[in-house]
């Protein structure tokens, strides 16, 4: 947006000065016969200048109001765009996680045989139905906001879903276990963690485990969340490390959009953190670092 803010004070005085100068120049050119005539001319010049100044001031005020209205419109559009980008990120996380669970669960059940295979298939179908229902419900909520921009204004403080905390990590890991990934959660002494970092940690763990499902299948994984240094205080980065044991036997990697690691990196960098990955002989390690101090 161009910075075309009206500077009505300078324009007003410029117009007045020019008007007075023109009248005085006219007086000097024509000459005056008496002081009364001179005063009359000066008063006329001043009156003309005041009229011009008043007109310029009114015009400048109108321009300022127009500019301020444009600023408000621009700010509202910017806020809407930012919110839509945030929702798009949540949509990616939600769909990626849900479809990852469904795909891996279905693939595992399709290879089950015998009496135990029947039980495994029934359990897989129940899990797929539960994940599908949950994902569909969340999608409807988010799409309602995307389709109706006024929905956010009607309830600006109402989140799309309750903000996650570190207390939700066991359930997130259990969901991966339910999909067949023997994942283990290890929590260090974290102290006080800011709400924004807690949300980022939960979303990152969910996405990282979804990546394990897509690319390594039903393989053991470890989720480690702790402070850098683990001194039990409230200072230092919060570090999330997700390690898997490599692809499970006969696993075929599931194709994805390729945005998983990019989304994780953007989430970390958005909070001033970083993402590092390491492919090892016995698996894959992903580490996110979130700066977080004592914000109480």
PDB file of C-alpha atoms in Angstrom:
ATOM      1  CA  UNK A   1       0.000   0.000   0.000  1.00  0.00           C
ATOM      2  CA  UNK A   2       1.459   3.387  -0.999  1.00  0.00           C
ATOM      3  CA  UNK A   3       2.138   5.928   1.730  1.00  0.00           C
ATOM      4  CA  UNK A   4       0.021   8.757   0.312  1.00  0.00           C
ATOM      5  CA  UNK A   5      -1.078  10.213   3.625  1.00  0.00           C
ATOM      6  CA  UNK A   6      -2.359  13.787   3.180  1.00  0.00           C
ATOM      7  CA  UNK A   7      -0.267  16.516   4.736  1.00  0.00           C
ATOM      8  CA  UNK A   8      -3.028  19.088   5.008  1.00  0.00           C
ATOM      9  CA  UNK A   9      -1.143  21.529   7.237  1.00  0.00           C
ATOM     10  CA  UNK A  10       1.643  22.096   4.733  1.00  0.00           C
ATOM     11  CA  UNK A  11      -0.788  22.303   1.824  1.00  0.00           C
ATOM     12  CA  UNK A  12      -3.019  24.791   3.649  1.00  0.00           C
ATOM     13  CA  UNK A  13      -0.234  27.171   4.553  1.00  0.00           C
ATOM     14  CA  UNK A  14       1.288  26.860   1.109  1.00  0.00           C
ATOM     15  CA  UNK A  15      -2.000  27.895  -0.492  1.00  0.00           C
ATOM     16  CA  UNK A  16      -2.404  30.829   1.906  1.00  0.00           C
ATOM     17  CA  UNK A  17       1.154  32.028   1.377  1.00  0.00           C
ATOM     18  CA  UNK A  18       0.822  31.883  -2.394  1.00  0.00           C
ATOM     19  CA  UNK A  19      -2.461  33.816  -2.288  1.00  0.00           C
ATOM     20  CA  UNK A  20      -1.028  36.597  -0.116  1.00  0.00           C
ATOM     21  CA  UNK A  21       2.089  36.792  -2.257  1.00  0.00           C
ATOM     22  CA  UNK A  22       0.033  37.113  -5.440  1.00  0.00           C
ATOM     23  CA  UNK A  23      -2.139  39.895  -4.009  1.00  0.00           C
ATOM     24  CA  UNK A  24       0.848  41.819  -2.672  1.00  0.00           C
ATOM     25  CA  UNK A  25       2.628  41.459  -5.991  1.00  0.00           C
ATOM     26  CA  UNK A  26      -0.461  42.860  -7.686  1.00  0.00           C
ATOM     27  CA  UNK A  27      -0.484  45.828  -5.301  1.00  0.00           C
ATOM     28  CA  UNK A  28       3.159  46.555  -5.961  1.00  0.00           C
ATOM     29  CA  UNK A  29       2.596  46.327  -9.689  1.00  0.00           C
ATOM     30  CA  UNK A  30      -0.457  48.621  -9.746  1.00  0.00           C
ATOM     31  CA  UNK A  31       0.482  50.917  -6.909  1.00  0.00           C
ATOM     32  CA  UNK A  32      -1.868  52.304  -4.244  1.00  0.00           C
ATOM     33  CA  UNK A  33      -3.061  55.895  -3.762  1.00  0.00           C
ATOM     34  CA  UNK A  34      -3.809  55.830  -0.036  1.00  0.00           C
ATOM     35  CA  UNK A  35      -3.286  53.783   3.146  1.00  0.00           C
ATOM     36  CA  UNK A  36      -6.995  52.936   3.202  1.00  0.00           C
ATOM     37  CA  UNK A  37      -6.756  51.374  -0.229  1.00  0.00           C
ATOM     38  CA  UNK A  38      -3.679  49.457   0.857  1.00  0.00           C
ATOM     39  CA  UNK A  39      -5.439  48.112   3.947  1.00  0.00           C
ATOM     40  CA  UNK A  40      -8.444  47.177   1.853  1.00  0.00           C
ATOM     41  CA  UNK A  41      -6.228  45.242  -0.517  1.00  0.00           C
ATOM     42  CA  UNK A  42      -4.420  43.532   2.353  1.00  0.00           C
ATOM     43  CA  UNK A  43      -7.706  42.543   3.996  1.00  0.00           C
ATOM     44  CA  UNK A  44      -8.923  41.212   0.672  1.00  0.00           C
ATOM     45  CA  UNK A  45      -5.737  39.201   0.341  1.00  0.00           C
ATOM     46  CA  UNK A  46      -6.091  37.828   3.854  1.00  0.00           C
ATOM     47  CA  UNK A  47      -9.748  36.966   3.276  1.00  0.00           C
ATOM     48  CA  UNK A  48      -8.919  35.239   0.038  1.00  0.00           C
ATOM     49  CA  UNK A  49      -6.100  33.352   1.730  1.00  0.00           C
ATOM     50  CA  UNK A  50      -8.340  32.249   4.592  1.00  0.00           C
ATOM     51  CA  UNK A  51     -10.961  31.041   2.153  1.00  0.00           C
ATOM     52  CA  UNK A  52      -8.357  29.090   0.230  1.00  0.00           C
ATOM     53  CA  UNK A  53      -6.922  27.703   3.459  1.00  0.00           C
ATOM     54  CA  UNK A  54     -10.365  26.621   4.656  1.00  0.00           C
ATOM     55  CA  UNK A  55     -11.053  24.884   1.372  1.00  0.00           C
ATOM     56  CA  UNK A  56      -7.677  23.169   1.451  1.00  0.00           C
ATOM     57  CA  UNK A  57      -8.263  22.075   5.050  1.00  0.00           C
ATOM     58  CA  UNK A  58     -11.658  20.584   4.202  1.00  0.00           C
ATOM     59  CA  UNK A  59     -10.199  18.740   1.246  1.00  0.00           C
ATOM     60  CA  UNK A  60      -7.273  17.477   3.324  1.00  0.00           C
ATOM     61  CA  UNK A  61      -9.629  16.299   6.045  1.00  0.00           C
ATOM     62  CA  UNK A  62     -11.634  14.387   3.472  1.00  0.00           C
ATOM     63  CA  UNK A  63      -8.446  12.846   2.083  1.00  0.00           C
ATOM     64  CA  UNK A  64      -7.306  11.870   5.582  1.00  0.00           C
ATOM     65  CA  UNK A  65     -10.627  10.181   6.298  1.00  0.00           C
ATOM     66  CA  UNK A  66     -10.404   8.314   3.013  1.00  0.00           C
ATOM     67  CA  UNK A  67      -6.850   7.254   3.802  1.00  0.00           C
ATOM     68  CA  UNK A  68      -7.799   6.072   7.295  1.00  0.00           C
ATOM     69  CA  UNK A  69     -10.703   4.107   5.827  1.00  0.00           C
ATOM     70  CA  UNK A  70      -8.292   2.485   3.360  1.00  0.00           C
ATOM     71  CA  UNK A  71      -5.964   1.635   6.242  1.00  0.00           C
ATOM     72  CA  UNK A  72      -8.781  -0.038   8.155  1.00  0.00           C
ATOM     73  CA  UNK A  73      -9.794  -2.020   5.076  1.00  0.00           C
ATOM     74  CA  UNK A  74      -6.199  -3.072   4.450  1.00  0.00           C
ATOM     75  CA  UNK A  75      -5.737  -4.131   8.090  1.00  0.00           C
ATOM     76  CA  UNK A  76      -8.934  -6.192   7.992  1.00  0.00           C
ATOM     77  CA  UNK A  77      -7.882  -7.887   4.740  1.00  0.00           C
ATOM     78  CA  UNK A  78      -4.431  -8.590   6.174  1.00  0.00           C
ATOM     79  CA  UNK A  79      -5.926 -10.117   9.321  1.00  0.00           C
ATOM     80  CA  UNK A  80      -8.270 -12.273   7.235  1.00  0.00           C
ATOM     81  CA  UNK A  81      -5.402 -13.460   5.044  1.00  0.00           C
ATOM     82  CA  UNK A  82      -3.269 -14.309   8.083  1.00  0.00           C
ATOM     83  CA  UNK A  83      -6.129 -16.247   9.660  1.00  0.00           C
ATOM     84  CA  UNK A  84      -6.792 -18.164   6.455  1.00  0.00           C
ATOM     85  CA  UNK A  85      -3.108 -19.121   6.217  1.00  0.00           C
ATOM     86  CA  UNK A  86      -3.206 -20.334   9.807  1.00  0.00           C
ATOM     87  CA  UNK A  87      -6.315 -22.398   9.096  1.00  0.00           C
ATOM     88  CA  UNK A  88      -4.673 -23.819   5.967  1.00  0.00           C
ATOM     89  CA  UNK A  89      -1.766 -24.983   8.115  1.00  0.00           C
ATOM     90  CA  UNK A  90      -4.145 -26.619  10.572  1.00  0.00           C
ATOM     91  CA  UNK A  91      -6.003 -28.256   7.697  1.00  0.00           C
ATOM     92  CA  UNK A  92      -2.771 -29.742   6.394  1.00  0.00           C
ATOM     93  CA  UNK A  93      -1.851 -31.116   9.809  1.00  0.00           C
ATOM     94  CA  UNK A  94      -5.319 -32.524  10.381  1.00  0.00           C
ATOM     95  CA  UNK A  95      -5.751 -34.169   6.976  1.00  0.00           C
ATOM     96  CA  UNK A  96      -2.178 -35.457   6.875  1.00  0.00           C
ATOM     97  CA  UNK A  97      -2.499 -37.050  10.291  1.00  0.00           C
ATOM     98  CA  UNK A  98      -5.967 -38.505   9.712  1.00  0.00           C
ATOM     99  CA  UNK A  99      -5.261 -39.932   6.269  1.00  0.00           C
ATOM    100  CA  UNK A 100      -1.909 -41.252   7.439  1.00  0.00           C
ATOM    101  CA  UNK A 101      -3.562 -43.207  10.245  1.00  0.00           C
ATOM    102  CA  UNK A 102      -6.289 -44.522   7.942  1.00  0.00           C
ATOM    103  CA  UNK A 103      -3.856 -45.566   5.200  1.00  0.00           C
ATOM    104  CA  UNK A 104      -1.435 -47.373   7.482  1.00  0.00           C
ATOM    105  CA  UNK A 105      -4.219 -49.028   9.464  1.00  0.00           C
ATOM    106  CA  UNK A 106      -5.892 -50.267   6.283  1.00  0.00           C
ATOM    107  CA  UNK A 107      -2.592 -51.522   4.855  1.00  0.00           C
ATOM    108  CA  UNK A 108      -1.817 -53.460   8.033  1.00  0.00           C
ATOM    109  CA  UNK A 109      -5.283 -55.014   8.190  1.00  0.00           C
ATOM    110  CA  UNK A 110      -5.237 -56.086   4.545  1.00  0.00           C
ATOM    111  CA  UNK A 111      -2.307 -58.395   5.221  1.00  0.00           C
ATOM    112  CA  UNK A 112      -3.786 -60.022   8.326  1.00  0.00           C
ATOM    113  CA  UNK A 113      -4.861 -63.657   7.961  1.00  0.00           C
ATOM    114  CA  UNK A 114      -6.455 -66.368  10.076  1.00  0.00           C
ATOM    115  CA  UNK A 115      -8.676 -65.981  13.138  1.00  0.00           C
ATOM    116  CA  UNK A 116      -6.453 -63.296  14.580  1.00  0.00           C
ATOM    117  CA  UNK A 117      -6.543 -61.581  11.224  1.00  0.00           C
ATOM    118  CA  UNK A 118     -10.328 -61.278  11.430  1.00  0.00           C
ATOM    119  CA  UNK A 119     -10.040 -59.601  14.831  1.00  0.00           C
ATOM    120  CA  UNK A 120      -7.310 -57.324  13.522  1.00  0.00           C
ATOM    121  CA  UNK A 121      -9.428 -56.292  10.546  1.00  0.00           C
ATOM    122  CA  UNK A 122     -12.422 -55.529  12.780  1.00  0.00           C
ATOM    123  CA  UNK A 123     -10.235 -53.459  15.089  1.00  0.00           C
ATOM    124  CA  UNK A 124      -8.732 -51.644  12.110  1.00  0.00           C
ATOM    125  CA  UNK A 125     -12.169 -50.824  10.712  1.00  0.00           C
ATOM    126  CA  UNK A 126     -13.244 -49.454  14.095  1.00  0.00           C
ATOM    127  CA  UNK A 127     -10.109 -47.301  14.279  1.00  0.00           C
ATOM    128  CA  UNK A 128     -10.590 -46.070  10.713  1.00  0.00           C
ATOM    129  CA  UNK A 129     -14.208 -45.153  11.439  1.00  0.00           C
ATOM    130  CA  UNK A 130     -13.246 -43.258  14.613  1.00  0.00           C
ATOM    131  CA  UNK A 131     -10.438 -41.351  12.902  1.00  0.00           C
ATOM    132  CA  UNK A 132     -12.655 -40.616   9.906  1.00  0.00           C
ATOM    133  CA  UNK A 133     -15.435 -39.206  12.089  1.00  0.00           C
ATOM    134  CA  UNK A 134     -13.049 -37.044  14.104  1.00  0.00           C
ATOM    135  CA  UNK A 135     -11.288 -35.736  11.007  1.00  0.00           C
ATOM    136  CA  UNK A 136     -14.578 -35.004   9.248  1.00  0.00           C
ATOM    137  CA  UNK A 137     -15.892 -33.067  12.251  1.00  0.00           C
ATOM    138  CA  UNK A 138     -12.764 -30.920  12.448  1.00  0.00           C
ATOM    139  CA  UNK A 139     -12.801 -30.330   8.689  1.00  0.00           C
ATOM    140  CA  UNK A 140     -16.389 -29.103   8.833  1.00  0.00           C
ATOM    141  CA  UNK A 141     -15.514 -26.655  11.600  1.00  0.00           C
ATOM    142  CA  UNK A 142     -12.574 -25.223   9.710  1.00  0.00           C
ATOM    143  CA  UNK A 143     -14.328 -25.089   6.348  1.00  0.00           C
ATOM    144  CA  UNK A 144     -17.218 -23.225   7.965  1.00  0.00           C
ATOM    145  CA  UNK A 145     -14.791 -20.495   8.977  1.00  0.00           C
ATOM    146  CA  UNK A 146     -13.152 -20.446   5.544  1.00  0.00           C
ATOM    147  CA  UNK A 147     -16.497 -20.155   3.742  1.00  0.00           C
ATOM    148  CA  UNK A 148     -17.893 -17.526   6.105  1.00  0.00           C
ATOM    149  CA  UNK A 149     -15.395 -14.733   6.851  1.00  0.00           C
ATOM    150  CA  UNK A 150     -17.928 -13.186   9.266  1.00  0.00           C
ATOM    151  CA  UNK A 151     -17.841 -16.253  11.495  1.00  0.00           C
ATOM    152  CA  UNK A 152     -14.565 -15.135  13.038  1.00  0.00           C
ATOM    153  CA  UNK A 153     -15.992 -11.669  13.706  1.00  0.00           C
ATOM    154  CA  UNK A 154     -19.108 -13.119  15.353  1.00  0.00           C
ATOM    155  CA  UNK A 155     -16.954 -15.009  17.852  1.00  0.00           C
ATOM    156  CA  UNK A 156     -13.433 -13.598  17.604  1.00  0.00           C
ATOM    157  CA  UNK A 157     -12.259 -15.271  20.804  1.00  0.00           C
ATOM    158  CA  UNK A 158     -13.619 -18.717  19.975  1.00  0.00           C
ATOM    159  CA  UNK A 159     -10.851 -21.046  18.735  1.00  0.00           C
ATOM    160  CA  UNK A 160     -11.481 -23.525  15.937  1.00  0.00           C
ATOM    161  CA  UNK A 161     -10.787 -26.187  18.540  1.00  0.00           C
ATOM    162  CA  UNK A 162      -9.416 -26.021  22.091  1.00  0.00           C
ATOM    163  CA  UNK A 163      -5.739 -25.089  22.176  1.00  0.00           C
ATOM    164  CA  UNK A 164      -3.635 -28.145  22.879  1.00  0.00           C
ATOM    165  CA  UNK A 165      -1.247 -28.331  25.823  1.00  0.00           C
ATOM    166  CA  UNK A 166       1.569 -30.649  26.812  1.00  0.00           C
ATOM    167  CA  UNK A 167      -1.053 -32.642  28.681  1.00  0.00           C
ATOM    168  CA  UNK A 168      -2.396 -33.771  25.284  1.00  0.00           C
ATOM    169  CA  UNK A 169       0.898 -35.410  24.262  1.00  0.00           C
ATOM    170  CA  UNK A 170       0.061 -38.844  25.744  1.00  0.00           C
ATOM    171  CA  UNK A 171      -3.195 -38.954  23.751  1.00  0.00           C
ATOM    172  CA  UNK A 172      -1.380 -37.911  20.571  1.00  0.00           C
ATOM    173  CA  UNK A 173       1.179 -40.678  21.030  1.00  0.00           C
ATOM    174  CA  UNK A 174      -1.554 -43.182  21.960  1.00  0.00           C
ATOM    175  CA  UNK A 175      -3.303 -42.399  18.670  1.00  0.00           C
ATOM    176  CA  UNK A 176      -0.150 -43.411  16.813  1.00  0.00           C
ATOM    177  CA  UNK A 177       0.090 -46.562  18.934  1.00  0.00           C
ATOM    178  CA  UNK A 178      -3.498 -47.338  17.993  1.00  0.00           C
ATOM    179  CA  UNK A 179      -2.475 -47.132  14.344  1.00  0.00           C
ATOM    180  CA  UNK A 180       0.151 -49.803  14.938  1.00  0.00           C
ATOM    181  CA  UNK A 181       3.243 -47.725  15.686  1.00  0.00           C
ATOM    182  CA  UNK A 182       4.816 -48.768  19.008  1.00  0.00           C
ATOM    183  CA  UNK A 183       5.644 -45.213  20.009  1.00  0.00           C
ATOM    184  CA  UNK A 184       7.029 -44.222  23.394  1.00  0.00           C
ATOM    185  CA  UNK A 185       6.789 -40.773  24.996  1.00  0.00           C
ATOM    186  CA  UNK A 186       9.560 -39.426  27.189  1.00  0.00           C
ATOM    187  CA  UNK A 187       8.954 -36.140  28.976  1.00  0.00           C
ATOM    188  CA  UNK A 188      11.701 -34.288  30.778  1.00  0.00           C
ATOM    189  CA  UNK A 189      11.308 -31.643  33.471  1.00  0.00           C
ATOM    190  CA  UNK A 190      10.011 -28.757  31.392  1.00  0.00           C
ATOM    191  CA  UNK A 191       8.897 -26.261  34.020  1.00  0.00           C
ATOM    192  CA  UNK A 192       6.662 -23.491  32.713  1.00  0.00           C
ATOM    193  CA  UNK A 193       6.180 -23.590  28.928  1.00  0.00           C
ATOM    194  CA  UNK A 194       4.439 -20.756  27.106  1.00  0.00           C
ATOM    195  CA  UNK A 195       1.046 -21.626  25.544  1.00  0.00           C
ATOM    196  CA  UNK A 196       2.266 -20.941  22.001  1.00  0.00           C
ATOM    197  CA  UNK A 197       5.165 -23.354  22.349  1.00  0.00           C
ATOM    198  CA  UNK A 198       2.880 -26.000  23.864  1.00  0.00           C
ATOM    199  CA  UNK A 199       0.584 -25.798  20.824  1.00  0.00           C
ATOM    200  CA  UNK A 200       3.586 -25.983  18.479  1.00  0.00           C
ATOM    201  CA  UNK A 201       5.035 -29.000  20.305  1.00  0.00           C
ATOM    202  CA  UNK A 202       1.748 -30.924  20.105  1.00  0.00           C
ATOM    203  CA  UNK A 203       1.249 -30.144  16.417  1.00  0.00           C
ATOM    204  CA  UNK A 204       4.867 -31.059  15.658  1.00  0.00           C
ATOM    205  CA  UNK A 205       4.683 -34.409  17.457  1.00  0.00           C
ATOM    206  CA  UNK A 206       1.467 -35.266  15.605  1.00  0.00           C
ATOM    207  CA  UNK A 207       2.987 -34.387  12.220  1.00  0.00           C
ATOM    208  CA  UNK A 208       6.255 -36.187  12.982  1.00  0.00           C
ATOM    209  CA  UNK A 209       4.431 -39.391  13.928  1.00  0.00           C
ATOM    210  CA  UNK A 210       2.319 -39.078  10.780  1.00  0.00           C
ATOM    211  CA  UNK A 211       5.583 -38.944   8.820  1.00  0.00           C
ATOM    212  CA  UNK A 212       6.743 -42.107  10.569  1.00  0.00           C
ATOM    213  CA  UNK A 213       3.517 -43.840   9.541  1.00  0.00           C
ATOM    214  CA  UNK A 214       3.809 -42.720   5.930  1.00  0.00           C
ATOM    215  CA  UNK A 215       7.482 -43.425   5.391  1.00  0.00           C
ATOM    216  CA  UNK A 216       8.395 -46.196   7.844  1.00  0.00           C
ATOM    217  CA  UNK A 217       5.110 -47.909   8.716  1.00  0.00           C
ATOM    218  CA  UNK A 218       4.595 -49.843  11.932  1.00  0.00           C
ATOM    219  CA  UNK A 219       8.075 -49.331  13.304  1.00  0.00           C
ATOM    220  CA  UNK A 220       9.110 -48.418  16.860  1.00  0.00           C
ATOM    221  CA  UNK A 221       9.391 -44.686  17.484  1.00  0.00           C
ATOM    222  CA  UNK A 222      10.456 -42.552  20.413  1.00  0.00           C
ATOM    223  CA  UNK A 223       9.174 -39.054  21.188  1.00  0.00           C
ATOM    224  CA  UNK A 224      11.437 -37.136  23.544  1.00  0.00           C
ATOM    225  CA  UNK A 225      10.445 -33.672  24.835  1.00  0.00           C
ATOM    226  CA  UNK A 226      12.711 -31.832  27.244  1.00  0.00           C
ATOM    227  CA  UNK A 227      14.482 -28.580  28.011  1.00  0.00           C
ATOM    228  CA  UNK A 228      17.893 -28.008  26.514  1.00  0.00           C
ATOM    229  CA  UNK A 229      20.132 -29.004  29.419  1.00  0.00           C
ATOM    230  CA  UNK A 230      17.237 -30.495  31.463  1.00  0.00           C
ATOM    231  CA  UNK A 231      18.063 -28.425  34.552  1.00  0.00           C
ATOM    232  CA  UNK A 232      14.404 -28.394  35.577  1.00  0.00           C
ATOM    233  CA  UNK A 233      14.148 -24.638  35.184  1.00  0.00           C
ATOM    234  CA  UNK A 234      12.034 -22.436  32.987  1.00  0.00           C
ATOM    235  CA  UNK A 235      14.870 -21.268  30.745  1.00  0.00           C
ATOM    236  CA  UNK A 236      16.398 -22.861  27.680  1.00  0.00           C
ATOM    237  CA  UNK A 237      14.924 -24.164  24.455  1.00  0.00           C
ATOM    238  CA  UNK A 238      12.215 -26.795  24.382  1.00  0.00           C
ATOM    239  CA  UNK A 239      13.613 -29.607  22.236  1.00  0.00           C
ATOM    240  CA  UNK A 240      11.430 -32.235  20.552  1.00  0.00           C
ATOM    241  CA  UNK A 241      13.190 -35.303  19.158  1.00  0.00           C
ATOM    242  CA  UNK A 242      11.328 -38.009  17.241  1.00  0.00           C
ATOM    243  CA  UNK A 243      13.349 -41.075  16.287  1.00  0.00           C
ATOM    244  CA  UNK A 244      12.197 -44.184  14.440  1.00  0.00           C
ATOM    245  CA  UNK A 245      13.866 -47.552  13.916  1.00  0.00           C
ATOM    246  CA  UNK A 246      13.712 -47.445  10.146  1.00  0.00           C
ATOM    247  CA  UNK A 247      11.123 -48.877   7.753  1.00  0.00           C
ATOM    248  CA  UNK A 248       9.204 -51.897   8.972  1.00  0.00           C
ATOM    249  CA  UNK A 249       9.665 -55.149   7.013  1.00  0.00           C
ATOM    250  CA  UNK A 250       7.716 -55.206   3.749  1.00  0.00           C
ATOM    251  CA  UNK A 251       6.572 -51.609   4.287  1.00  0.00           C
ATOM    252  CA  UNK A 252       5.860 -49.586   1.173  1.00  0.00           C
ATOM    253  CA  UNK A 253       6.182 -45.826   1.781  1.00  0.00           C
ATOM    254  CA  UNK A 254       2.895 -43.994   1.273  1.00  0.00           C
ATOM    255  CA  UNK A 255       3.055 -41.047  -1.140  1.00  0.00           C
ATOM    256  CA  UNK A 256       2.347 -37.649   0.344  1.00  0.00           C
ATOM    257  CA  UNK A 257       2.227 -34.034  -0.741  1.00  0.00           C
ATOM    258  CA  UNK A 258       5.778 -33.503   0.436  1.00  0.00           C
ATOM    259  CA  UNK A 259       4.812 -30.692   2.778  1.00  0.00           C
ATOM    260  CA  UNK A 260       5.339 -32.496   6.089  1.00  0.00           C
ATOM    261  CA  UNK A 261       8.918 -31.450   6.826  1.00  0.00           C
ATOM    262  CA  UNK A 262       8.329 -28.024   5.282  1.00  0.00           C
ATOM    263  CA  UNK A 263       5.382 -27.439   7.608  1.00  0.00           C
ATOM    264  CA  UNK A 264       7.453 -28.535  10.601  1.00  0.00           C
ATOM    265  CA  UNK A 265      10.274 -26.204   9.614  1.00  0.00           C
ATOM    266  CA  UNK A 266       7.928 -23.247   9.137  1.00  0.00           C
ATOM    267  CA  UNK A 267       6.326 -23.906  12.515  1.00  0.00           C
ATOM    268  CA  UNK A 268       9.695 -23.959  14.269  1.00  0.00           C
ATOM    269  CA  UNK A 269      11.114 -20.959  12.424  1.00  0.00           C
ATOM    270  CA  UNK A 270       7.910 -19.012  13.053  1.00  0.00           C
ATOM    271  CA  UNK A 271       8.751 -19.176  16.768  1.00  0.00           C
ATOM    272  CA  UNK A 272      12.428 -18.431  16.233  1.00  0.00           C
ATOM    273  CA  UNK A 273      13.425 -22.098  16.362  1.00  0.00           C
ATOM    274  CA  UNK A 274      14.862 -24.635  13.966  1.00  0.00           C
ATOM    275  CA  UNK A 275      14.444 -28.111  12.495  1.00  0.00           C
ATOM    276  CA  UNK A 276      17.235 -30.615  11.868  1.00  0.00           C
ATOM    277  CA  UNK A 277      16.953 -34.111  10.423  1.00  0.00           C
ATOM    278  CA  UNK A 278      19.371 -37.020  10.302  1.00  0.00           C
ATOM    279  CA  UNK A 279      19.006 -40.246   8.367  1.00  0.00           C
ATOM    280  CA  UNK A 280      20.851 -42.947  10.287  1.00  0.00           C
ATOM    281  CA  UNK A 281      21.703 -46.552   9.526  1.00  0.00           C
ATOM    282  CA  UNK A 282      19.081 -47.692  12.017  1.00  0.00           C
ATOM    283  CA  UNK A 283      16.376 -45.132  11.305  1.00  0.00           C
ATOM    284  CA  UNK A 284      15.514 -41.467  11.007  1.00  0.00           C
ATOM    285  CA  UNK A 285      15.818 -38.690  13.585  1.00  0.00           C
ATOM    286  CA  UNK A 286      13.938 -35.411  13.540  1.00  0.00           C
ATOM    287  CA  UNK A 287      14.677 -32.649  16.043  1.00  0.00           C
ATOM    288  CA  UNK A 288      12.823 -29.381  16.575  1.00  0.00           C
ATOM    289  CA  UNK A 289      14.042 -26.603  18.810  1.00  0.00           C
ATOM    290  CA  UNK A 290      11.654 -23.960  20.200  1.00  0.00           C
ATOM    291  CA  UNK A 291      13.096 -20.991  22.124  1.00  0.00           C
ATOM    292  CA  UNK A 292      11.113 -20.470  25.309  1.00  0.00           C
ATOM    293  CA  UNK A 293      11.969 -18.451  28.402  1.00  0.00           C
ATOM    294  CA  UNK A 294      10.283 -17.660  31.682  1.00  0.00           C
ATOM    295  CA  UNK A 295       7.187 -15.769  30.509  1.00  0.00           C
ATOM    296  CA  UNK A 296       5.262 -15.780  33.783  1.00  0.00           C
TER     297      UNK A 296
END
